[in-house]
Amino acid sequence: MRLKIALILFICCTIIINAQQKSEQVEGLRVNVAGVYALKNLTIIPEPKNKIENGVIIIRDGIIQSVGKNISIPNDALVIDCKGLTAYPGFIDLSTDYGLPKTQSPKNEVQSHTTENRGAGSWNSNVKPQNSSADNFASDKELAEKLRANGFTSVLTYPSKGIFRGSSAHVLLGEGDPNSQIINSNVINHISFDRDRSEDNYPNSLMGAIALIRQTFIDADWYLKAWSVYEKNPNQNRPEINIALDILNKAIDSKKYFMFETNDELNIFRASKIAKEFSLNSIVRGNGFEYRRLIDIKGLNQTIILPINFPDAPKVETPQEAYDVEYSDLQHWDNAPENPARLQKAGVKISFTTATMKDVSKFLPNLRLAVKRGLSIDDALQALTLTPAKIIGAEKNLGSISTGKIANIILTDGDLFNEKTKIRENWIAGKKYEISSPPQIDLRGKWSFSIIENTNIDTGSIDITGEIESLSTNYLKGNKKVKATTSKIEGKKYTSSFEGDSLGLKGIVRFTAQFENESLLGNGEFANGNNFIFSAKRISQFVQPSDSSKPSTIQNASFEVVYPESPFGRKEIPLQIENLLLKNATIWTSAESGILKETDILISKGKIIQIGKNLSSQKNIVEIDCSGKHISAGLIDAHSHTAISNGVNESGQSITAEVRIADVVNSDDISIYRELAGGLTTANLLHGSANAIGGQNQIIKLRWGALPEEMKFENAMPGIKFALGENPKQSNWGEKFTTRYPQTRMGVEQIIRDDFIAAVEYEKSFQDYKINSNLIPPRRDLELETLVEILNKKRIVHAHSYRQDEILMLARVAKDFKFKIGTFQHVLEGYKIAEAIKEIGAGASCFTDWWGYKYEVVDAIPYAGALMHEAGVLVSFNSDSGELARRMNLEAAKAVKYGGVSETEALKFVTINPAKQLMIDSRVGSIEIGKDADFVIWSGSPLSTETKCLQTWIDGRKYFDIDENKTMNEESIKKRAVIVQKILANPTKISGGGPSKNSHRSERYSCTDETTEGNN
């Protein structure tokens, strides 16, 4: 007896000692639970490509003690028979905000310096790398249950707001205090492009967010160097204390991952570019659109945390509904479920996440759909277990069912990837969480029943079929049959009700019966309140009917991916023709030679090498007969907002010289193709006019199908957007926009002057530092650095301008600071002061016939371009509109109508003149030997309203062909119809309830207004 007591005490003490060690003081009696479990008779999938039949898992104090066949079961183990169940490693999700407050708590969070200064953090409320998720974590019972039901046992959690969001914590999805659920803190540092979109906060555009990220990393580097110098030479002004920058430096130094969140495929390239620029150890949370640029994404060698949030099927029930759906949305619905398989087969390392899903319960169905659409089961399991474990350095503790690892295990009643399989249990750190228990009894089959009310006896039969957890019950009496309205099992208790009238029993009949020895016995109640005794006896067992239906066929995506993914995309970039001969054309050279009739052009490797009559055709030359056709240089738009992602304005501050259109070029904008159809080949992408000094421009060639970096005009002169007048002083923005400086026209001048003075001093600080390197290094400021480029004539100014007084004002500022104004844009009153514009060597890039849309343009006239041209100003016409950019040739023709400019000079307004203004005329803008083969073949005079653009070429590649366009239009109609029919044929649509629209593209329109308040 004493021996038994001693043994029990020993076991209890062992449990207490081996249980999780905690610092918390125990109050009252200690509670001990069983710490050792033996799960036997399992099918075990310990890791991908491995399987153990009739296996055993021994769990001791939350850790897997042993796993395999013929395992010896410890005497102190609680034995659980798991016959019919399969064990898988618990899933790991690396992108959640599980357990964090939706609005961040003050703990460990630095407030924005725009409100109340608390803590030595960043000046910008979007920059909070010091946020520690572990400090703000508390278990979320409701969400934990949902995640456990989908197989997840642990997650990475981090704040869902801001740009620099802080560090994540790796936490278990069990119950208990944070101390017991947090596995690791400060795991990954998280960055998003998701910014505050309110108009009075910086940044409120994608390019502003990228600029802030770039400046913050530069500041972190400066902070480290500044303190290093100060500690050696403290006899100078002490640098600031900045917790945010200090945390960033520690993360960079420790080689921790930075995870960038992206919402489309182009943002993956933007994130990778930032990571490369600052030598960051990075991974990407993807978005589901990766298949659109699969080969290029593979080349980035990035790990992608991949949402499998497939879109809902678009509404196409009526022809009108189908017409309203963009082709890209139809195409994405068709392709999205194959995205995981395509990435995996391409060799991209992926890990799955529930991120972006409105309904987490759709995760498993979507996962199974991805498997049906080509993802292997082993790869799917790898992406949920070992891969995420390795990413966060937890492979020694998680990711497989192996000895010594945390007992995070899910038990299913079959193959996890079969749509009928259910997750029955989820074990987290050795604690069981029941997900769904099958009924204890199976009542399916045929029964005879009796209902006894006093001396009355009614008899009949019952037919119970369906799934064991979803019964279908029919009550029969003679030749009458009625379906049960309720039919459910709880333990060994069966409850049912049915409409009794058709069986001779009035109203709804209800009863509850207990199952025992193939019999049911209980009591019930009629509609009139009378009670009865219910009994039934099973006549025969249920026999599963053979499935005579044809096996469902999984339809893969109907069409190959094209670039970009739109009705007018191609499988590859147009081929550059080695040697091309254009014969017998009327050539508008936009050069000294003027218009040449019946003349040939010879092109080789994308360059014009010969112009003349009767050029001889040689071997390996592609010849195009242009008899009756006209050829001009490719048209150039000196003021465009085409192809800019997520905002043309960074309106959060008055001066935003640091932001770059180059960061947000949208190569998939359908406007690019439409503008090619109008003969446009080059565009100057400008920041909007919300700022006195706006962002840096980007000149592009309209290389439809190329990536953003490939569209950029190589070695073009950098520029920047300035703005004068109503827009930068926020005249018509609304009552709440009355606090940002400047609010007056004279304030616009003053802030421009102030920033240039600061730039002069900034440049001098670097010169002083070169003389004395013992000084704390000057902080590199991207805003002032850009202005120094302007002062040093390495960047030219393009100034939004309307009134003559303001044009003269900026001309005086330019003289004072000796910088170059490339163009006055719009320049509506420029005709009044044309001589002054000519004197400073600035160009005028005009609207043609825009007037009357606000008071600021009251003196606008359509003759302005012609009058300035006559005065000797270099004049171009621009679009400032995705619509006008499609017919720039007709804009040029207006110079003939309004002012009598000759036809040859008028065409120069959209060819060589904007090329000169942008300082790219050595390559484009005219048909001359040595220039790029950027040209347009027209059906007639390019200035005629009856003329059509037949072909548009860039670099000797044909990017638009009117005949090909007709074919692509016809094909797109057929493709739409195929996908619509596929949707209509699949009434059950598996999806995560996610958005189907892609934020950076639209086939039907492109919004290019200069400000959100109103155009121009």
CSV table of C-alpha atoms in Angstrom, one decimal, residues 10 214 238 444 519 821 924:
chain,number,residue,atom,x,y,z
A,10,PHE,CA,6.3,10.2,-7.7
A,214,ARG,CA,13.5,54.6,-48.5
A,238,ARG,CA,24.4,65.3,-29.8
A,444,ARG,CA,-29.1,5.2,-41.2
A,519,SER,CA,-34.0,0.1,-31.1
A,821,ILE,CA,12.9,75.4,-66.2
A,924,VAL,CA,13.4,60.4,-80.7
